[in-house]
Coordinates of N, CA and C in Angstrom, one line a residue:
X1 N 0.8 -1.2 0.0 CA 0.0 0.0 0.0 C 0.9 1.3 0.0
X2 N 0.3 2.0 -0.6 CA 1.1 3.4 -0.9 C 1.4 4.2 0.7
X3 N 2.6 4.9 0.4 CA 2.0 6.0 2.2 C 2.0 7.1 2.1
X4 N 2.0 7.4 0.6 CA 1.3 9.0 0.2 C 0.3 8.7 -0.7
X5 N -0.2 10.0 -1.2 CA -0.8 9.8 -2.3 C -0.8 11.4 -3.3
X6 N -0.7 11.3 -4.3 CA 0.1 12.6 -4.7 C -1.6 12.7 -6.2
X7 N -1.7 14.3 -6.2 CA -2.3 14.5 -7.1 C -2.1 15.9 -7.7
X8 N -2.4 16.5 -9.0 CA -2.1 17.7 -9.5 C -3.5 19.3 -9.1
X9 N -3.1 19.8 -8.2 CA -4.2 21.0 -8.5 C -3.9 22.0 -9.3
X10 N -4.2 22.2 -10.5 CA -3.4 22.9 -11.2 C -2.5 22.8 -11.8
X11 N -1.4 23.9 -11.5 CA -0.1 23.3 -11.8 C 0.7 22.8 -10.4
X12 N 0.2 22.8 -9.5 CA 0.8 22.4 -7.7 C 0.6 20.6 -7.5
X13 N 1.6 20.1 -7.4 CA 1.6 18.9 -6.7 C 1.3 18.9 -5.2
X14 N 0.0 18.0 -5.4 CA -0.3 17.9 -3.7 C 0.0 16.6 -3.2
X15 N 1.0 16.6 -2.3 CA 0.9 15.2 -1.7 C 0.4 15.1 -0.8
X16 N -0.3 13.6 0.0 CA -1.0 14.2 1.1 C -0.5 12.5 2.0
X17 N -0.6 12.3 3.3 CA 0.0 11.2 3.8 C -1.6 10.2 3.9
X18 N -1.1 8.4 3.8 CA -2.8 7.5 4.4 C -2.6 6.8 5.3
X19 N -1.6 7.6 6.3 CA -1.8 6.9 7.8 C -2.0 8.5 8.8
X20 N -2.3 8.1 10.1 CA -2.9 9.4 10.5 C -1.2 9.3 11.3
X21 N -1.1 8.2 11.9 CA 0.1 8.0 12.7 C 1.5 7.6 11.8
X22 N 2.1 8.2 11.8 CA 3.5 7.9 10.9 C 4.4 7.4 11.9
X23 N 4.4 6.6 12.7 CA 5.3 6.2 13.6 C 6.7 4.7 13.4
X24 N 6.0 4.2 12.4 CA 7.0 2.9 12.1 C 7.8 2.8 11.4
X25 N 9.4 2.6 12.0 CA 10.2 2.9 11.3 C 10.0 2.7 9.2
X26 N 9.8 1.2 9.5 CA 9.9 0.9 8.0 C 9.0 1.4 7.0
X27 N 7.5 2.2 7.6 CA 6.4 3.4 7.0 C 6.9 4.5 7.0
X28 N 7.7 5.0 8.4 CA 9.0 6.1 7.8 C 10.3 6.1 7.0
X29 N 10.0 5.2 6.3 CA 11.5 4.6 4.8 C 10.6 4.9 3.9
X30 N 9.6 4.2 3.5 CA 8.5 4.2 2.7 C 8.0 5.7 2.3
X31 N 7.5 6.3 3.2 CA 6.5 7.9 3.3 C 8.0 8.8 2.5
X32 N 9.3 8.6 3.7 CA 10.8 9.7 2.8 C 10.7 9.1 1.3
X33 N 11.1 7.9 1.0 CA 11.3 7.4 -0.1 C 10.3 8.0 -1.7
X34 N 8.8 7.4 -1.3 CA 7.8 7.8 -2.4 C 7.9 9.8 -2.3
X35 N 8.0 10.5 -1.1 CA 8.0 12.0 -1.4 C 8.9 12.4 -2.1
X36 N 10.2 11.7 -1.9 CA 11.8 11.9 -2.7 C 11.4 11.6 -4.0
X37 N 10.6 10.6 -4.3 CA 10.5 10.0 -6.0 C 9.3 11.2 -6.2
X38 N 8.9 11.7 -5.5 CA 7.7 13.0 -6.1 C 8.1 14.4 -6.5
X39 N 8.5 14.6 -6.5 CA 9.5 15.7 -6.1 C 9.9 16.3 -7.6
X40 N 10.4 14.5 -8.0 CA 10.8 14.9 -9.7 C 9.4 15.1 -10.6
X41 N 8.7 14.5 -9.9 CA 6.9 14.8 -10.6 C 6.2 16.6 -10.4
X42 N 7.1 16.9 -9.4 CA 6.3 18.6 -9.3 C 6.5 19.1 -10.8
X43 N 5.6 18.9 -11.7 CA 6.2 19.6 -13.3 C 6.4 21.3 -13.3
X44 N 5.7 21.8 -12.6 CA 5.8 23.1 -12.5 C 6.5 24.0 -11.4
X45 N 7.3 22.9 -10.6 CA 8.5 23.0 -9.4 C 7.4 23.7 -8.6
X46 N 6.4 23.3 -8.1 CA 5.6 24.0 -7.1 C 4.7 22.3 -6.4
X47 N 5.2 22.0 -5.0 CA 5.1 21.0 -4.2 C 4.5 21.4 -3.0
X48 N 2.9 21.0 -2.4 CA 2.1 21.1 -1.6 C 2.5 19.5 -0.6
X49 N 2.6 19.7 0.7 CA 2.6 18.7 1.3 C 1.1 18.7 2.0
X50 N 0.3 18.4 2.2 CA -1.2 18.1 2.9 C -1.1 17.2 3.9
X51 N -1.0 17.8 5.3 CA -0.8 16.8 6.3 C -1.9 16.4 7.3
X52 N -3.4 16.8 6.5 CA -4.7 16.5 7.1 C -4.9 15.2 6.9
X53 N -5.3 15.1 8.1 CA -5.5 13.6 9.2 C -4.3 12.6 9.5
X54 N -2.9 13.4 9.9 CA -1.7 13.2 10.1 C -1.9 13.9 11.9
X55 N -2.4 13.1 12.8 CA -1.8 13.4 13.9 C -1.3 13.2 14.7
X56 N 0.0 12.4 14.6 CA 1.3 12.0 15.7 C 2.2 11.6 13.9
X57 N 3.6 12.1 14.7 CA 4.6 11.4 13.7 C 5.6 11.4 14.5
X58 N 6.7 10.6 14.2 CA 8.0 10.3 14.9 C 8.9 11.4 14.7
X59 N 10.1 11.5 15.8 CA 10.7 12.5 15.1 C 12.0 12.1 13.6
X60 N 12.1 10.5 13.6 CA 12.5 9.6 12.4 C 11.5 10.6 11.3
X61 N 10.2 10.9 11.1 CA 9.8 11.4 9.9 C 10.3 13.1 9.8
X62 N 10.5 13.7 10.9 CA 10.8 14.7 10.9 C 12.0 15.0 9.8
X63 N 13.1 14.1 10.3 CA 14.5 14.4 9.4 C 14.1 13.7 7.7
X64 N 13.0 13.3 7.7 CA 12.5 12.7 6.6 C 12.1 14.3 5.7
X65 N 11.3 15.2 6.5 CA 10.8 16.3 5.9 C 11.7 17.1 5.4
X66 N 13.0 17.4 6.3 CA 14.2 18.5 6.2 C 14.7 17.7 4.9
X67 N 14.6 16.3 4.7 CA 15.6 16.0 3.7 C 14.6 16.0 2.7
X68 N 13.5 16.2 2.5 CA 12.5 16.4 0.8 C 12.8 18.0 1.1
X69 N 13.0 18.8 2.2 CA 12.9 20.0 1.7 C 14.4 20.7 1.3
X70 N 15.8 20.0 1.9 CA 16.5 20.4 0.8 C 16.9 19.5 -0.5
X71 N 16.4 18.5 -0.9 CA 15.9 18.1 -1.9 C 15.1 19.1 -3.1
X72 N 14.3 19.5 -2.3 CA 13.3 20.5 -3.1 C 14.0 22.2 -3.5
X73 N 14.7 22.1 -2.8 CA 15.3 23.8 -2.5 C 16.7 23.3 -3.7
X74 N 17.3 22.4 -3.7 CA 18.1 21.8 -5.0 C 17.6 21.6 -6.3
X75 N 16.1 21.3 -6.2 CA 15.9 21.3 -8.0 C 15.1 22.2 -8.1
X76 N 14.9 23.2 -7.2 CA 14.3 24.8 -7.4 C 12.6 24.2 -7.1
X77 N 12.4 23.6 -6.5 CA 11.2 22.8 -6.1 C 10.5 23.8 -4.9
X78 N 9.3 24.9 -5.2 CA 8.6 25.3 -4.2 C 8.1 24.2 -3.3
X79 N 8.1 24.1 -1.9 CA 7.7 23.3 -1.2 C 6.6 24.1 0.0
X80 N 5.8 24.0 0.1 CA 5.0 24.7 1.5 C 4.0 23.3 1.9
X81 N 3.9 23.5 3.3 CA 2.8 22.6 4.1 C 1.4 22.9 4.2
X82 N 0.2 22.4 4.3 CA -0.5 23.0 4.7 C -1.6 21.6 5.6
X83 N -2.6 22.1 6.4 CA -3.1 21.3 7.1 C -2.6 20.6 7.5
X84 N -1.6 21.3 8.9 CA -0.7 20.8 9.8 C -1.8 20.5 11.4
X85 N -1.7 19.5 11.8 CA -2.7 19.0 13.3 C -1.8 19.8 14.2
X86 N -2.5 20.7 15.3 CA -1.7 21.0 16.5 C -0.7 20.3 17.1
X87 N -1.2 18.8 17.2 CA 0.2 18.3 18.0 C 1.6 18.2 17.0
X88 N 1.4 18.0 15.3 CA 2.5 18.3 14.6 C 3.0 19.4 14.6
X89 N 2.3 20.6 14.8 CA 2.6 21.8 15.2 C 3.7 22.0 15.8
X90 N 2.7 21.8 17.1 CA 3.6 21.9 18.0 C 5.3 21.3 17.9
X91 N 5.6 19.7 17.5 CA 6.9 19.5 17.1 C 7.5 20.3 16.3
X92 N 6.7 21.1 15.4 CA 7.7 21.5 14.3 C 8.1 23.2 15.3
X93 N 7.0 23.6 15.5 CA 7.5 24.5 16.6 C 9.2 24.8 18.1
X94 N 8.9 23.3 18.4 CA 9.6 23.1 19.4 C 11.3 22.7 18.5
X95 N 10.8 22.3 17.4 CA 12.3 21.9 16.6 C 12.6 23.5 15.7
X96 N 11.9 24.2 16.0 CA 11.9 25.7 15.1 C 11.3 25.1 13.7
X97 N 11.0 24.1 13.4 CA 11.3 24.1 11.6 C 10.2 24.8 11.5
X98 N 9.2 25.3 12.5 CA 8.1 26.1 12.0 C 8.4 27.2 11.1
X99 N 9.7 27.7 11.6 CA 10.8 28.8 10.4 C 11.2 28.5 9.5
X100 N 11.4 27.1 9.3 CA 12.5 26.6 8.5 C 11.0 26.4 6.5
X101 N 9.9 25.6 7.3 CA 8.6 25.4 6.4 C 8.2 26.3 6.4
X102 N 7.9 26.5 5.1 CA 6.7 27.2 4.8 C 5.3 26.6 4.7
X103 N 4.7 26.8 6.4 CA 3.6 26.4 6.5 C 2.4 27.4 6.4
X104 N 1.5 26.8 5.4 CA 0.1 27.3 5.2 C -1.7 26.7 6.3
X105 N -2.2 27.8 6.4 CA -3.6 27.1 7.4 C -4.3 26.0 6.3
X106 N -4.6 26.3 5.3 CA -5.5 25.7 4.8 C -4.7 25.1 3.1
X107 N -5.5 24.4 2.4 CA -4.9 24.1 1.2 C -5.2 25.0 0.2
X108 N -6.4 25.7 0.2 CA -7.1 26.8 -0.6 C -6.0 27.9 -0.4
X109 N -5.5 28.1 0.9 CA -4.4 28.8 1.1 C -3.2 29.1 -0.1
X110 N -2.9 27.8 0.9 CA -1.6 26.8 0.5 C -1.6 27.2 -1.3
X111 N -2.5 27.1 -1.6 CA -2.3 26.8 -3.5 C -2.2 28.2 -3.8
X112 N -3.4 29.3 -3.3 CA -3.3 30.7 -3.7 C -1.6 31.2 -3.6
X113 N -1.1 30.9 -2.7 CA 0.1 32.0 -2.1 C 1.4 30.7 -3.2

C-alpha cells in the first residue's frame, strides 16, 4: 500500500500522507522514499505537502521532511505545508522548523500563495 498519495491541482503537486500516525520505522522509509520519487513529478516546481488527518509522527519522519525540503530547494522545487494538526505543530515548533517550512492554514491557502 502506498504511504502518500500525490495529485495535480493545477499546476501544484499535492501530496498528502494514508496513515494518520506515521510512527513505524519501515512506513517512515517508505513515506521519505515515495516523497523523494515526487518531487521529480512537481512539473511546475511548485510542491504542496497536505498533512490532514496526520496526527502523531515520529521525530525519524521529521528528518524525513528536512531531507524532501532540501531536496526540493536543489531542483528549485517550491515546497510549502498545509493542514498541519496541533500536536504536529507543536513538534515543528519546538524543533523551530516552523521557520524553517513554509507552512500554510488551509490548502485553498496553500495553493493561492
Amino acid at each position: 500500500m502506498a504511504a502518500i498519495t500525490t495529485q495535480f491541482s493545477g499546476e501544484v503537486l499535492v501530496a498528502g500522507f494514508t496513515d494518520s500516525k506515521i510512527l513505524d520505522t519501515q512506513r517512515i522509509e517508505q513515506v521519505g522514499k515515495e516523497l523523494l520519487e515526487s518531487v521529480s513529478t512537481a512539473a511546475n516546481q511548485k510542491m504542496l505537502l497536505n498533512f490532514q488527518g496526520v496526527s502523531f509522527m515520529s521525530s525519524a519522519m521529521i528528518t524525513k521532511l528536512v531531507t524532501l525540503n532540501k531536496t526540493c530547494k536543489a531542483k528549485g522545487v517550491t515546497l510549502k505545508f498545509c493542514e498541519v494538526s496541533p500536536n504536529v505543530m507543536e513538534v515543528f515548533k519546538i524543533t523551530k522548523l516552523n521557520k524553517l517550512f513554509d507552512i500554510q492554514a488551509g490548502e485553498e491557502k496553500a495553493l493561492a500563495s
